[in-house]
Short mmCIF file of C-alpha atoms and ligand atoms in Angstrom, two decimals:
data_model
loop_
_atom_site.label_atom_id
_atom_site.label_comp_id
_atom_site.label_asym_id
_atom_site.label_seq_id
_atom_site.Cartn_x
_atom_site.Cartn_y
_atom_site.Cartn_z
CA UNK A 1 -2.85 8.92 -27.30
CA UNK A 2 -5.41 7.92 -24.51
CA UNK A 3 -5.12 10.36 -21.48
CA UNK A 4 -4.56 6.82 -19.37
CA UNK A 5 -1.90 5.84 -21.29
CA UNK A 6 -0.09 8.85 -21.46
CA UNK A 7 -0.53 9.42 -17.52
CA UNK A 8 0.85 6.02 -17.28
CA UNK A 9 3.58 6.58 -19.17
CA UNK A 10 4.88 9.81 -17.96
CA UNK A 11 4.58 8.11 -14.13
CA UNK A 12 6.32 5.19 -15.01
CA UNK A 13 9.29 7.91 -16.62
CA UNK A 14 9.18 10.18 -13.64
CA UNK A 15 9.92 6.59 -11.85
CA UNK A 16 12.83 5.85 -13.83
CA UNK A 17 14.49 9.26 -13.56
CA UNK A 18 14.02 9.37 -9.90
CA UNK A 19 15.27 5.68 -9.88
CA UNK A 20 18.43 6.68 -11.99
CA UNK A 21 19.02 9.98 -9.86
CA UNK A 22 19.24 7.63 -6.71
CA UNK A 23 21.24 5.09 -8.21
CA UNK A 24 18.62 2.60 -7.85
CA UNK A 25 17.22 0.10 -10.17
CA UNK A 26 13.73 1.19 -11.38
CA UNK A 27 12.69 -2.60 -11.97
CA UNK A 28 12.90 -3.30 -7.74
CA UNK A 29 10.33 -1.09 -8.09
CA UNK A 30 6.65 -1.83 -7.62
CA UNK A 31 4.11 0.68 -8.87
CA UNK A 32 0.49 0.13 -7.36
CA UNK A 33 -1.80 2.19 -8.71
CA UNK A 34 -4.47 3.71 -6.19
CA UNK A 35 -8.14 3.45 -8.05
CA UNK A 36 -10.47 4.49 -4.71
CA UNK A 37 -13.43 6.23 -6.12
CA UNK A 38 -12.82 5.44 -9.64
CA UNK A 39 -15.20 2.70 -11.18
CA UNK A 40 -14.19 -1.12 -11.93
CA UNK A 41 -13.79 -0.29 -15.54
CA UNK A 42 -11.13 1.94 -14.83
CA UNK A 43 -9.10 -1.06 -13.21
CA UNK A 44 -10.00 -2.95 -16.52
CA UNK A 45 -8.54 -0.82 -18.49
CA UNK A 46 -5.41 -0.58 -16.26
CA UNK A 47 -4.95 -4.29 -16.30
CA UNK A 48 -5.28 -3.80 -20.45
CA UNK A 49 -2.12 -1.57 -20.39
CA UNK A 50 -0.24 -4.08 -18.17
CA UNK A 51 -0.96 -2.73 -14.65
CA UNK A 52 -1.09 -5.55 -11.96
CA UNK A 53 -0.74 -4.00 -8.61
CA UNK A 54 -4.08 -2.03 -7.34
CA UNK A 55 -4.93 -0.02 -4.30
CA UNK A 56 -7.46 0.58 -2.60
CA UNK A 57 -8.34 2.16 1.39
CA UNK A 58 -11.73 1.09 1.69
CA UNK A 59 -12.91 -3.01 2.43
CA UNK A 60 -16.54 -2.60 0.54
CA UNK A 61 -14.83 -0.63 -1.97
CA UNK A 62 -12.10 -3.40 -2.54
CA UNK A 63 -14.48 -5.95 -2.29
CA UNK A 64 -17.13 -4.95 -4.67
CA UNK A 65 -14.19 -4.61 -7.58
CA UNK A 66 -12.50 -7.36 -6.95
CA UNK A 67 -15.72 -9.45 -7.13
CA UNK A 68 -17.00 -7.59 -10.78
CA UNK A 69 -13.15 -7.99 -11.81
CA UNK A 70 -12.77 -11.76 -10.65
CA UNK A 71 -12.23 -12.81 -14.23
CA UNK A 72 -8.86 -10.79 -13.90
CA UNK A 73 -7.50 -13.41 -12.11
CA UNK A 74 -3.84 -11.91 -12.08
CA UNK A 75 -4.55 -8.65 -10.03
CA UNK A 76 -3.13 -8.19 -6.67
CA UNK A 77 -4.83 -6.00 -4.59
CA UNK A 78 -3.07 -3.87 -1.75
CA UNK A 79 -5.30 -2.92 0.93
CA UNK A 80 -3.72 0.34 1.88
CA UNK A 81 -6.79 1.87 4.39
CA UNK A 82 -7.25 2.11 7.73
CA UNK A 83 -8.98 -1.48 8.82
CA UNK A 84 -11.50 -1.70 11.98
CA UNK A 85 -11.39 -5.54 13.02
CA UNK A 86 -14.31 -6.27 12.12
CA UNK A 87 -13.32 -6.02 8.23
CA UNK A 88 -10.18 -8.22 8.62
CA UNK A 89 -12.07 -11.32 7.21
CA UNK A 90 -13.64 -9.11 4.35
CA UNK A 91 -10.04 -7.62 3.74
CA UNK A 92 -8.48 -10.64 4.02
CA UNK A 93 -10.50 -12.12 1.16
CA UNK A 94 -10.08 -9.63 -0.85
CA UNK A 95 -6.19 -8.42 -1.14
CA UNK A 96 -2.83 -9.67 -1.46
CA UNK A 97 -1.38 -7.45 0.86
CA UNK A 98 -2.45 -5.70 3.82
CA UNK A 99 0.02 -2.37 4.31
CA UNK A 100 -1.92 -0.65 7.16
CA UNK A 101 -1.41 -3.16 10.43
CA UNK A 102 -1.03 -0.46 13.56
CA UNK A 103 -2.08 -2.75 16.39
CA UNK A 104 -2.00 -6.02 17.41
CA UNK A 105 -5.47 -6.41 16.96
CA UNK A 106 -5.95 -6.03 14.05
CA UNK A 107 -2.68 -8.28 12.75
CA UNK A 108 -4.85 -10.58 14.84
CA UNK A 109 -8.27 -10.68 13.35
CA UNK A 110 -6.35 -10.94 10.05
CA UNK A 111 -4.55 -13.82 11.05
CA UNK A 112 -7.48 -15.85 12.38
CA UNK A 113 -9.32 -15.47 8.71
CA UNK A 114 -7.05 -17.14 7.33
CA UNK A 115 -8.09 -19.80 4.67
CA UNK A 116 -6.31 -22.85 5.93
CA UNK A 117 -2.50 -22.12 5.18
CA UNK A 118 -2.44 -19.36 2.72
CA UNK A 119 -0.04 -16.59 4.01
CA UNK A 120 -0.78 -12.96 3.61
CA UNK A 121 1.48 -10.24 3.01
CA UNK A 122 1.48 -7.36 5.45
CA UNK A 123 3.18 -4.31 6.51
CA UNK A 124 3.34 -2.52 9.69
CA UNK A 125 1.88 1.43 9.61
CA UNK A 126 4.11 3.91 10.94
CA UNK A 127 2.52 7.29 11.81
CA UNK A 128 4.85 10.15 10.75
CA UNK A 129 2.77 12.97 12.21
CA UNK A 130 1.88 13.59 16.05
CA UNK A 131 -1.92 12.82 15.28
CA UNK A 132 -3.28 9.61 16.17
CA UNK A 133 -6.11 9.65 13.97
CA UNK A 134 -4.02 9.74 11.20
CA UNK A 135 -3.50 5.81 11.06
CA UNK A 136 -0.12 3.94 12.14
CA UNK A 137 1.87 2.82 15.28
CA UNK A 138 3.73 4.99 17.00
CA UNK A 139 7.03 4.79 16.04
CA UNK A 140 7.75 3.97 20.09
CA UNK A 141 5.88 0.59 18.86
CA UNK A 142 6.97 -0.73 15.77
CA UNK A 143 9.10 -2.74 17.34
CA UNK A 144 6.72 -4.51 19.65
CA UNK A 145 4.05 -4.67 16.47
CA UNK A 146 6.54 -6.05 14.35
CA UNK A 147 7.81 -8.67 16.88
CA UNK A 148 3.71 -9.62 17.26
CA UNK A 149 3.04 -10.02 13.60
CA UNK A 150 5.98 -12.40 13.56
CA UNK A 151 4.15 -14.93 15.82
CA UNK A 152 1.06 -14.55 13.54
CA UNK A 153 1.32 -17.79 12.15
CA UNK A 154 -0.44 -16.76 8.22
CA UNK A 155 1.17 -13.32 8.16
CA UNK A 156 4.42 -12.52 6.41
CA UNK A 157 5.71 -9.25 7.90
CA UNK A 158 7.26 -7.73 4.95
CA UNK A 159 8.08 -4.45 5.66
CA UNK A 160 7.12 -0.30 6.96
CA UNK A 161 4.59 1.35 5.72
CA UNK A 162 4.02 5.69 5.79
CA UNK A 163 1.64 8.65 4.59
CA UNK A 164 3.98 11.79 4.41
CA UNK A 165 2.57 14.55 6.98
CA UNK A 166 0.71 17.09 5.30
CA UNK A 167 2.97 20.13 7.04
CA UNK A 168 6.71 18.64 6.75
CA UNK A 169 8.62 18.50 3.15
CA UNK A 170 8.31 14.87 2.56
CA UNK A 171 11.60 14.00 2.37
CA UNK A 172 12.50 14.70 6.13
CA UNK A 173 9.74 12.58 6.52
CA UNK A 174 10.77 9.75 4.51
CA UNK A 175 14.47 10.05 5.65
CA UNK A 176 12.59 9.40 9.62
CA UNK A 177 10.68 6.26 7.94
CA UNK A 178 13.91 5.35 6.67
CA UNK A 179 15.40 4.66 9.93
CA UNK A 180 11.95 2.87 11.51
CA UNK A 181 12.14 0.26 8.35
CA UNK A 182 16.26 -0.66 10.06
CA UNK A 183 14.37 -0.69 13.32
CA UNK A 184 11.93 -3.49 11.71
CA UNK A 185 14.51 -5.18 10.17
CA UNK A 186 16.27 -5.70 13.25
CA UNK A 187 13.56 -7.95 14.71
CA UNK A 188 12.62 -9.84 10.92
CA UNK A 189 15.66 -9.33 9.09
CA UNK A 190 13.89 -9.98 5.16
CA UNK A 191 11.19 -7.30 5.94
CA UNK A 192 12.92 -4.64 3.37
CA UNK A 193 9.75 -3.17 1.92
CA UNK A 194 9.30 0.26 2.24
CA UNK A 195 5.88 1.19 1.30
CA UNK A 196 5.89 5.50 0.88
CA UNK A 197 5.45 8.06 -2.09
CA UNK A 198 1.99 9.61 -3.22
CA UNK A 199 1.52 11.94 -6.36
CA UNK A 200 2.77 14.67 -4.97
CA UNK A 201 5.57 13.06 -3.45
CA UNK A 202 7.01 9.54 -5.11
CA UNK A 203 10.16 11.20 -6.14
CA UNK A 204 11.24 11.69 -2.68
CA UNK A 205 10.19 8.57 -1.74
CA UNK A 206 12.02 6.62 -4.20
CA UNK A 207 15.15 8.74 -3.03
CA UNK A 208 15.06 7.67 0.50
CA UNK A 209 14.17 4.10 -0.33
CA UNK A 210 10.80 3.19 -1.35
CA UNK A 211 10.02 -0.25 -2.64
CA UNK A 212 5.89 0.11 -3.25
CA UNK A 213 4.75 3.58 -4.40
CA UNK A 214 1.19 3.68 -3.89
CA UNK A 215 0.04 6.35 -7.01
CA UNK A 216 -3.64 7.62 -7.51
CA UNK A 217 -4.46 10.74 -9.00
CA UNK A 218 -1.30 11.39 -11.38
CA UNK A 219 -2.39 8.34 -13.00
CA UNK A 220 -6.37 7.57 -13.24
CA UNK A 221 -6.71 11.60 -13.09
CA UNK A 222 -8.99 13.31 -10.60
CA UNK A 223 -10.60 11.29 -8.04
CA UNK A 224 -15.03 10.95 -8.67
CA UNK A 225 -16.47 12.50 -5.04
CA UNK A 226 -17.01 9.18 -2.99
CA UNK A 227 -20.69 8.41 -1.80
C1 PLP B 301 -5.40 7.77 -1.93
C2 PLP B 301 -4.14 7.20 -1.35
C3 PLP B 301 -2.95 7.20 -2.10
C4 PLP B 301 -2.82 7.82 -3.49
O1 PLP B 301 -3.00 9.21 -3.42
P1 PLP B 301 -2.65 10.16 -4.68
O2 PLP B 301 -2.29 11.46 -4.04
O3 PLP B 301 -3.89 10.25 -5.49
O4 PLP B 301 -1.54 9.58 -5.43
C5 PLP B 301 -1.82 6.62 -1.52
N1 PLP B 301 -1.85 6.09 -0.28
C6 PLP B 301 -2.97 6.08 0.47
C7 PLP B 301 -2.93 5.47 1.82
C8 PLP B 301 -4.15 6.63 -0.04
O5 PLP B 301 -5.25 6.62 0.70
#
């Protein structure tokens, strides 16, 4: 069997078994599968086995696959980078969700590309770590970001989005984002997405909740070095 495939495969298990262990259903699940670095023909062959849900952090990255892949009309791309303003219209073009909104800005410029009514999916960042460069509201914000994005008339806040800290076991982590996705839910009730779990960490995600696990390297294999 392909390496791909079996990668695929033993993901898609490891899902199930964490789903089962948490009592959750594996099919209110939704796999994306990060392919940053790797070439189009990677994604081709993904969406050959079945895979629908991409991700990728970088707009000229996104947009340059998207474009040689347009034939694929059935992708949806998740846009899971940090985003200057600038890119919004670029990003907006591009994906089907937008999981990194941290500032009203930015939920901004994405709301006034909008191509006449079409709504875009979008998820608020929380930052789980004390750095601000590492992307995400503070979690002293979300509410305030959340309650903005619902008066952006073309954006559908649908839930929390989180990067697990590089020096805390993920699931206190997780357990922390947890509580921020009841905070958001308090101000737009239907925003239950969670979007959390890496490669080295989906398990624990699933267990506290996760709805979107955004996967790279246990699936496509090691990343290429970007240019
Ligand atoms: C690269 C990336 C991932 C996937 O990382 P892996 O460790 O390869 O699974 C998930 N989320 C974000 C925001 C990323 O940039």
């Amino acid at each position: 069997m392909d390496d791909l495939v079996a990668r695929l495969a033993d993901v898609d298990a490891r899902i199930a078994a964490a789903a089962r262990v948490a009592g959750r259903d594996p099919a209110a699940i939704t796999r994306i599968v990060v392919t940053k670095f790797h070439p189009a023909q990677l994604v081709a062959r993904l969406h050959r086995l079945g895979v629908r849900d991409l991700g990728e952090n970088r707009q000229q990255e996104l947009s340059a696959k998207r474009a040689e892949l347009a034939a694929l009309t059935d992708l949806r791309w998740h846009f899971i980078g940090q985003a200057q303003t600038k890119k919004a219209r670029a990003i907006r073009a591009a994906a089907s969700v937008v999981h990194s909104v941290d500032r009203d800005k930015l939920a901004d410029a994405l709301d006034r590309a909008a191509d006449g009514d079409d709504v875009l999916d979008v998820l608020v960042q929380v930052n789980l770590t004390a750095d601000p460069d590492r992307g995400g509201v503070a979690p002293a914000g979300i509410e305030a970001l959340a309650e903005h994005v619902a008066g952006c008339r073309t954006l559908q806040l649908r839930g929390v989005m989180a990067v697990a800290p590089l020096d805390e076991p993920p699931a206190a982590a997780f357990a922390r984002l947890a509580g921020y996705a009841a905070r958001l839910r308090r101000v737009v009730p239907d925003a239950d997405w969670i979007s959390a779990g890496m490669t080295a960490d989906f398990a624990e995600a699933i267990a506290a909740g996760a709805t979107h696990l955004r996967i790279g390297s246990a699936i496509t294999g090691a990343r290429p070095v970007p240019d």
